[in-house]
Amino acid sequence: MTGDPLPKASFWDKPDILTQLEGFWLVSTVVDPATTFRSNFNAREDDVVLASSIKTGTTWLMALSHSILKKPENGDPLATDNPHTLVPTVESAPFTNTKVDIYDASAPRLLHTHLPYSHLPASVKNSTCKIVYIARSPKDTLISMWHFFNAIYRRDREPLPLDEAVDCFCTGVHPFGPFSDHVAEYWLESRRRLEKVLFVKYEEMKSDAKREVSRIAEFLGRPLTGEGEAEELLWRCSLERLKNLEVNSSGHDSELVPNAAYFRKGQVGDWKNYLTSQMEERIHQTVGLKLEALGLFF
Ligand code: PAP
């Protein structure tokens, strides 16, 4: 890359672990794979790209979409593979155990990215390939993020003080942050092109799972055949089931991330167990109000 070096920042005590690229903070190691993806990926019209900021329900969306699109004929792939192995995250694929080659266009692909909409390859934006984005309430996302990074970066140490995590979240200096800009980009595109981008909320998945999963299946061109199919799909992809599978309690997605770190409580409103009213107010003032201005309420 030429020109001035890209800005760097620390996160969870790790110096320079983040690099800023066109308005968003990426983990420095994914900058190269992300730029390669943007310049080299040729989307097929029938590819499906799942997208999310971190800790907003990615793993659940991966499991559901994989089960909808690749109906298990010889057993259930989720029984032996973590959803992240079955559905690669394009920018971190070089560092994980996924067996999927994201550049092999011999068949329709199901991929995932944490990249913001503005960083996607032109072929993804301009083809008819579909995008499903999952969003979650900022406060629960932050708490989920806090648990996740403590589990991987501070395994044998005390957790990062929560107010430091709140600070990262509110200033937007965290992987794929700022959160509100990430959500806003996909939300606005989903309003502009209803047939192209489906915007799903974690909270609505929890409160009316059958309706939401039917909406996803319909959008992906594989409508469910009835209540029974929706129920079976939801059981197959449930947190309770996935969390207790051997592959997820003992396997690893990468050297750094144990599969178990992707599964915790999955509760709406867990933030109430952690955030002080001052923290809550700060998140509301910095992130919440920006989302509300777009008509997004969590
Ligand atoms: P990622 O961005 O690193 O891939 P992601 O899957 O988006 O993580 O987020 C993990 C959250 O989704 C966890 O939430 P919690 O910390 O509040 O508990 C995790 O428990 C939840 N989750 C994972 N799998 C499922 C599932 N099958 N159903 C519902 N929630 C799930």
Short mmCIF file of C-alpha atoms and ligand atoms in Angstrom, two decimals:
data_model
loop_
_atom_site.label_atom_id
_atom_site.label_comp_id
_atom_site.label_asym_id
_atom_site.label_seq_id
_atom_site.Cartn_x
_atom_site.Cartn_y
_atom_site.Cartn_z
CA MET A 1 0.00 0.00 0.00
CA THR A 2 1.33 3.50 -0.78
CA GLY A 3 0.82 6.88 0.90
CA ASP A 4 0.55 7.60 4.63
CA PRO A 5 0.42 4.60 6.93
CA LEU A 6 -3.09 3.71 8.06
CA PRO A 7 -4.02 4.85 11.60
CA LYS A 8 -3.56 2.21 14.33
CA ALA A 9 -5.15 1.79 17.74
CA SER A 10 -4.96 -0.53 20.70
CA PHE A 11 -7.86 -2.64 21.92
CA TRP A 12 -8.15 -4.81 25.07
CA ASP A 13 -4.55 -3.87 25.99
CA LYS A 14 -3.19 -5.03 22.63
CA PRO A 15 -1.14 -2.25 21.04
CA ASP A 16 -1.81 -1.49 17.38
CA ILE A 17 -4.13 -4.47 17.03
CA LEU A 18 -6.60 -2.30 15.09
CA THR A 19 -6.09 -0.51 11.79
CA GLN A 20 -8.45 2.10 10.44
CA LEU A 21 -9.53 1.61 6.85
CA GLU A 22 -11.96 4.00 5.22
CA GLY A 23 -13.76 4.97 8.41
CA PHE A 24 -13.86 1.56 10.13
CA TRP A 25 -11.52 -0.18 12.57
CA LEU A 26 -10.41 -3.65 11.45
CA VAL A 27 -8.23 -6.12 13.31
CA SER A 28 -4.90 -5.38 11.61
CA THR A 29 -4.39 -8.95 10.36
CA VAL A 30 -7.61 -8.89 8.32
CA VAL A 31 -6.76 -5.74 6.35
CA ASP A 32 -4.97 -7.68 3.61
CA PRO A 33 -7.57 -10.45 3.22
CA ALA A 34 -10.30 -7.78 3.29
CA THR A 35 -8.71 -5.72 0.54
CA THR A 36 -7.99 -8.85 -1.53
CA PHE A 37 -11.65 -9.84 -1.15
CA ARG A 38 -12.75 -6.43 -2.31
CA SER A 39 -10.57 -6.42 -5.41
CA ASN A 40 -10.63 -10.12 -6.40
CA PHE A 41 -13.99 -11.58 -5.48
CA ASN A 42 -16.42 -12.16 -8.32
CA ALA A 43 -19.88 -12.78 -6.96
CA ARG A 44 -22.15 -15.30 -8.63
CA GLU A 45 -25.76 -14.19 -8.95
CA ASP A 46 -26.77 -17.08 -6.67
CA ASP A 47 -24.19 -16.53 -3.92
CA VAL A 48 -25.48 -15.56 -0.49
CA VAL A 49 -23.53 -13.21 1.76
CA LEU A 50 -24.37 -13.04 5.46
CA ALA A 51 -23.18 -9.90 7.22
CA SER A 52 -23.00 -8.61 10.76
CA SER A 53 -21.07 -6.47 13.15
CA ILE A 54 -19.52 -8.68 15.84
CA LYS A 55 -21.55 -10.46 18.54
CA THR A 56 -24.95 -9.69 17.05
CA GLY A 57 -26.09 -13.24 16.20
CA THR A 58 -23.67 -14.24 13.44
CA THR A 59 -23.33 -17.85 14.56
CA TRP A 60 -27.10 -18.32 14.75
CA LEU A 61 -27.63 -16.77 11.30
CA MET A 62 -24.87 -18.97 9.86
CA ALA A 63 -26.42 -22.14 11.28
CA LEU A 64 -29.92 -21.24 10.06
CA SER A 65 -28.86 -20.15 6.57
CA HIS A 66 -26.66 -23.19 6.07
CA SER A 67 -29.52 -25.50 7.11
CA ILE A 68 -31.99 -23.67 4.83
CA LEU A 69 -29.75 -23.64 1.76
CA LYS A 70 -27.95 -26.94 2.06
CA LYS A 71 -30.70 -29.21 3.30
CA PRO A 72 -28.93 -32.00 5.17
CA GLU A 73 -29.40 -35.28 3.27
CA ASN A 74 -26.74 -37.46 4.82
CA GLY A 75 -26.82 -36.31 8.41
CA ASP A 76 -26.57 -32.85 9.86
CA PRO A 77 -23.32 -30.95 9.18
CA LEU A 78 -23.92 -28.90 12.33
CA ALA A 79 -23.50 -32.07 14.38
CA THR A 80 -19.84 -32.30 13.41
CA ASP A 81 -18.82 -28.78 12.39
CA ASN A 82 -19.09 -25.39 14.04
CA PRO A 83 -21.22 -22.95 11.97
CA HIS A 84 -18.09 -20.82 11.42
CA THR A 85 -16.36 -23.79 9.77
CA LEU A 86 -19.31 -24.37 7.44
CA VAL A 87 -19.79 -20.68 6.58
CA PRO A 88 -16.43 -18.93 6.33
CA THR A 89 -15.98 -15.31 7.34
CA VAL A 90 -14.17 -14.02 4.27
CA GLU A 91 -11.70 -11.64 5.91
CA SER A 92 -10.62 -14.12 8.61
CA ALA A 93 -10.81 -17.31 6.53
CA PRO A 94 -6.99 -17.55 6.13
CA PHE A 95 -6.63 -17.86 9.92
CA THR A 96 -9.44 -20.33 10.67
CA ASN A 97 -10.19 -24.01 10.23
CA THR A 98 -12.81 -23.54 7.53
CA LYS A 99 -12.60 -26.02 4.65
CA VAL A 100 -14.50 -23.76 2.24
CA ASP A 101 -12.55 -21.98 -0.50
CA ILE A 102 -14.23 -18.59 -0.81
CA TYR A 103 -12.77 -18.04 -4.29
CA ASP A 104 -14.10 -21.33 -5.73
CA ALA A 105 -17.07 -20.22 -7.83
CA SER A 106 -17.92 -23.69 -9.17
CA ALA A 107 -21.11 -23.74 -7.05
CA PRO A 108 -23.22 -21.12 -5.27
CA ARG A 109 -21.46 -19.97 -2.12
CA LEU A 110 -22.71 -19.18 1.35
CA LEU A 111 -20.25 -16.76 2.92
CA HIS A 112 -20.14 -14.38 5.83
CA THR A 113 -18.43 -11.06 6.45
CA HIS A 114 -18.07 -8.58 9.31
CA LEU A 115 -17.00 -5.93 6.80
CA PRO A 116 -19.16 -2.81 6.50
CA TYR A 117 -21.34 -2.46 3.41
CA SER A 118 -19.06 0.22 1.94
CA HIS A 119 -16.11 -2.24 1.97
CA LEU A 120 -17.89 -4.99 0.01
CA PRO A 121 -16.66 -5.94 -3.48
CA ALA A 122 -18.49 -4.16 -6.29
CA SER A 123 -19.60 -7.54 -7.65
CA VAL A 124 -21.43 -8.27 -4.38
CA LYS A 125 -23.14 -4.87 -4.43
CA ASN A 126 -23.99 -4.87 -8.12
CA SER A 127 -25.02 -8.48 -8.79
CA THR A 128 -28.31 -10.02 -7.71
CA CYS A 129 -26.59 -12.07 -5.01
CA LYS A 130 -28.41 -11.68 -1.72
CA ILE A 131 -27.22 -10.20 1.57
CA VAL A 132 -28.72 -11.00 4.97
CA TYR A 133 -27.63 -8.69 7.80
CA ILE A 134 -28.24 -9.38 11.48
CA ALA A 135 -28.28 -6.51 14.00
CA ARG A 136 -28.62 -6.52 17.78
CA SER A 137 -29.21 -4.02 20.55
CA PRO A 138 -26.02 -2.03 21.23
CA LYS A 139 -26.07 -2.78 24.96
CA ASP A 140 -26.37 -6.56 24.60
CA THR A 141 -23.82 -6.49 21.77
CA LEU A 142 -21.34 -4.70 24.01
CA ILE A 143 -21.82 -7.17 26.89
CA SER A 144 -21.46 -10.11 24.54
CA MET A 145 -18.29 -8.51 23.13
CA TRP A 146 -16.90 -7.98 26.63
CA HIS A 147 -17.35 -11.66 27.51
CA PHE A 148 -15.92 -12.81 24.18
CA PHE A 149 -12.73 -10.73 24.26
CA ASN A 150 -12.14 -11.54 27.93
CA ALA A 151 -12.44 -15.24 27.02
CA ILE A 152 -9.91 -15.06 24.22
CA TYR A 153 -7.52 -12.26 25.23
CA ARG A 154 -7.56 -12.55 29.03
CA ARG A 155 -8.12 -16.24 29.59
CA ASP A 156 -6.00 -16.40 32.73
CA ARG A 157 -6.44 -12.81 33.87
CA GLU A 158 -9.15 -10.70 35.37
CA PRO A 159 -11.62 -9.26 32.82
CA LEU A 160 -10.98 -5.86 31.26
CA PRO A 161 -12.72 -3.27 33.47
CA LEU A 162 -16.18 -2.85 31.96
CA ASP A 163 -15.90 0.94 31.74
CA GLU A 164 -12.90 0.51 29.41
CA ALA A 165 -14.99 -1.74 27.18
CA VAL A 166 -17.81 0.84 27.23
CA ASP A 167 -15.27 3.46 26.20
CA CYS A 168 -14.12 1.37 23.18
CA PHE A 169 -17.72 0.80 22.15
CA CYS A 170 -18.82 4.42 22.51
CA THR A 171 -15.81 5.82 20.66
CA GLY A 172 -16.19 3.16 17.95
CA VAL A 173 -12.63 1.90 18.44
CA HIS A 174 -13.33 -1.84 18.34
CA PRO A 175 -13.26 -4.48 15.59
CA PHE A 176 -15.55 -3.36 12.74
CA GLY A 177 -16.57 -0.25 14.67
CA PRO A 178 -18.12 2.25 14.84
CA PHE A 179 -21.10 0.01 15.53
CA SER A 180 -23.73 2.63 14.65
CA ASP A 181 -22.12 3.31 11.24
CA HIS A 182 -21.93 -0.41 10.50
CA VAL A 183 -25.62 -0.93 11.27
CA ALA A 184 -26.59 2.28 9.47
CA GLU A 185 -24.91 1.34 6.19
CA TYR A 186 -26.72 -2.01 5.91
CA TRP A 187 -29.99 -0.60 7.23
CA LEU A 188 -30.07 2.17 4.63
CA GLU A 189 -29.20 -0.24 1.82
CA SER A 190 -31.90 -2.66 2.99
CA ARG A 191 -34.46 0.19 2.78
CA ARG A 192 -33.24 1.16 -0.68
CA ARG A 193 -33.15 -2.37 -2.11
CA LEU A 194 -35.61 -4.64 -0.35
CA GLU A 195 -34.93 -7.54 -2.72
CA LYS A 196 -31.16 -7.28 -2.20
CA VAL A 197 -30.58 -6.83 1.53
CA LEU A 198 -32.64 -8.44 4.27
CA PHE A 199 -32.23 -6.76 7.66
CA VAL A 200 -32.89 -9.04 10.63
CA LYS A 201 -32.84 -8.18 14.34
CA TYR A 202 -31.59 -10.63 16.99
CA GLU A 203 -34.37 -9.53 19.35
CA GLU A 204 -37.08 -10.32 16.78
CA MET A 205 -35.45 -13.69 16.12
CA LYS A 206 -35.81 -14.39 19.83
CA SER A 207 -39.36 -13.08 20.19
CA ASP A 208 -40.88 -14.55 17.02
CA ALA A 209 -38.41 -17.09 15.73
CA LYS A 210 -40.79 -18.90 13.40
CA ARG A 211 -41.83 -15.73 11.63
CA GLU A 212 -38.25 -14.50 11.26
CA VAL A 213 -36.84 -17.80 10.07
CA SER A 214 -39.66 -18.07 7.51
CA ARG A 215 -38.81 -14.56 6.32
CA ILE A 216 -35.14 -15.52 5.88
CA ALA A 217 -36.02 -18.74 4.02
CA GLU A 218 -38.45 -16.89 1.75
CA PHE A 219 -35.84 -14.21 1.00
CA LEU A 220 -33.28 -16.89 0.13
CA GLY A 221 -35.74 -18.42 -2.32
CA ARG A 222 -36.29 -21.57 -0.22
CA PRO A 223 -39.64 -21.03 1.50
CA LEU A 224 -40.33 -23.39 4.38
CA THR A 225 -43.06 -25.96 3.82
CA GLY A 226 -44.84 -25.44 7.12
CA GLU A 227 -44.67 -25.01 10.88
CA GLY A 228 -43.05 -28.40 11.32
CA GLU A 229 -40.10 -27.46 9.15
CA ALA A 230 -39.64 -24.16 10.97
CA GLU A 231 -39.72 -25.92 14.33
CA GLU A 232 -37.22 -28.55 13.23
CA LEU A 233 -34.89 -25.90 11.83
CA LEU A 234 -35.06 -23.84 15.01
CA TRP A 235 -34.34 -26.87 17.18
CA ARG A 236 -31.40 -27.87 14.95
CA CYS A 237 -29.88 -24.37 15.23
CA SER A 238 -30.81 -23.65 18.83
CA LEU A 239 -28.20 -22.33 21.23
CA GLU A 240 -28.98 -25.13 23.68
CA ARG A 241 -28.34 -27.84 21.08
CA LEU A 242 -25.28 -26.30 19.42
CA LYS A 243 -23.60 -25.34 22.68
CA ASN A 244 -23.73 -28.91 23.98
CA LEU A 245 -22.42 -30.63 20.87
CA GLU A 246 -18.96 -32.12 21.31
CA VAL A 247 -17.54 -30.11 18.40
CA ASN A 248 -18.59 -26.84 20.01
CA SER A 249 -17.62 -27.62 23.58
CA SER A 250 -14.13 -28.82 22.71
CA GLY A 251 -13.18 -27.75 19.14
CA HIS A 252 -11.42 -24.61 17.90
CA ASP A 253 -12.38 -22.23 15.07
CA SER A 254 -8.82 -20.88 15.01
CA GLU A 255 -5.76 -21.02 17.22
CA LEU A 256 -7.13 -18.12 19.23
CA VAL A 257 -10.85 -18.86 19.34
CA PRO A 258 -12.36 -21.96 20.95
CA ASN A 259 -15.75 -22.86 19.45
CA ALA A 260 -17.26 -22.60 22.93
CA ALA A 261 -16.59 -18.82 22.92
CA TYR A 262 -19.36 -18.37 20.31
CA PHE A 263 -22.05 -19.73 22.64
CA ARG A 264 -23.00 -18.10 25.93
CA LYS A 265 -26.44 -17.07 27.25
CA GLY A 266 -28.18 -15.69 24.19
CA GLN A 267 -30.51 -13.56 26.30
CA VAL A 268 -32.18 -10.30 25.38
CA GLY A 269 -31.51 -7.70 28.09
CA ASP A 270 -28.48 -9.39 29.68
CA TRP A 271 -26.89 -5.92 29.79
CA LYS A 272 -29.09 -5.15 32.80
CA ASN A 273 -26.89 -7.51 34.84
CA TYR A 274 -23.75 -5.48 34.10
CA LEU A 275 -24.17 -1.84 33.04
CA THR A 276 -24.49 1.01 35.51
CA SER A 277 -27.02 3.73 34.71
CA GLN A 278 -24.13 6.05 33.73
CA MET A 279 -22.77 3.49 31.28
CA GLU A 280 -26.23 2.90 29.89
CA GLU A 281 -26.75 6.62 29.40
CA ARG A 282 -23.40 7.04 27.67
CA ILE A 283 -24.18 4.21 25.22
CA HIS A 284 -27.59 5.70 24.58
CA GLN A 285 -26.17 9.19 23.92
CA THR A 286 -23.37 8.01 21.61
CA VAL A 287 -24.71 4.94 19.80
CA GLY A 288 -28.41 4.57 20.64
CA LEU A 289 -29.47 8.05 19.49
CA LYS A 290 -27.73 7.61 16.12
CA LEU A 291 -29.69 4.43 15.50
CA GLU A 292 -32.94 5.98 16.70
CA ALA A 293 -32.41 8.84 14.26
CA LEU A 294 -32.59 6.23 11.51
CA GLY A 295 -35.81 4.82 12.93
CA LEU A 296 -34.07 1.83 14.47
CA PHE A 297 -35.11 0.91 18.00
CA PHE A 298 -33.81 -1.99 20.05
P1 PAP B 1 -19.35 -13.50 16.26
O1 PAP B 1 -19.66 -12.13 15.78
O2 PAP B 1 -18.01 -13.60 16.95
O3 PAP B 1 -19.51 -14.56 15.22
P2 PAP B 1 -21.98 -13.92 17.30
O4 PAP B 1 -22.40 -15.29 16.95
O5 PAP B 1 -22.48 -12.80 16.46
O6 PAP B 1 -20.39 -13.85 17.42
O7 PAP B 1 -22.43 -13.56 18.77
C1 PAP B 1 -22.41 -14.44 19.83
C2 PAP B 1 -23.71 -14.21 20.58
O8 PAP B 1 -24.76 -14.96 19.93
C3 PAP B 1 -23.62 -14.75 22.00
O9 PAP B 1 -24.50 -13.91 22.74
P3 PAP B 1 -24.35 -13.67 24.33
O10 PAP B 1 -22.92 -13.37 24.58
O11 PAP B 1 -25.25 -12.53 24.64
O12 PAP B 1 -24.79 -14.93 24.96
C4 PAP B 1 -24.14 -16.16 21.84
O13 PAP B 1 -24.61 -16.73 23.03
C5 PAP B 1 -25.27 -15.94 20.83
N1 PAP B 1 -25.58 -17.15 20.07
C6 PAP B 1 -24.71 -18.03 19.52
N2 PAP B 1 -25.38 -19.03 18.92
C7 PAP B 1 -26.70 -18.79 19.09
C8 PAP B 1 -27.90 -19.49 18.72
N3 PAP B 1 -27.84 -20.61 18.05
N4 PAP B 1 -29.08 -18.94 19.08
C9 PAP B 1 -29.13 -17.77 19.76
N5 PAP B 1 -28.05 -17.07 20.16
C10 PAP B 1 -26.84 -17.58 19.83
#
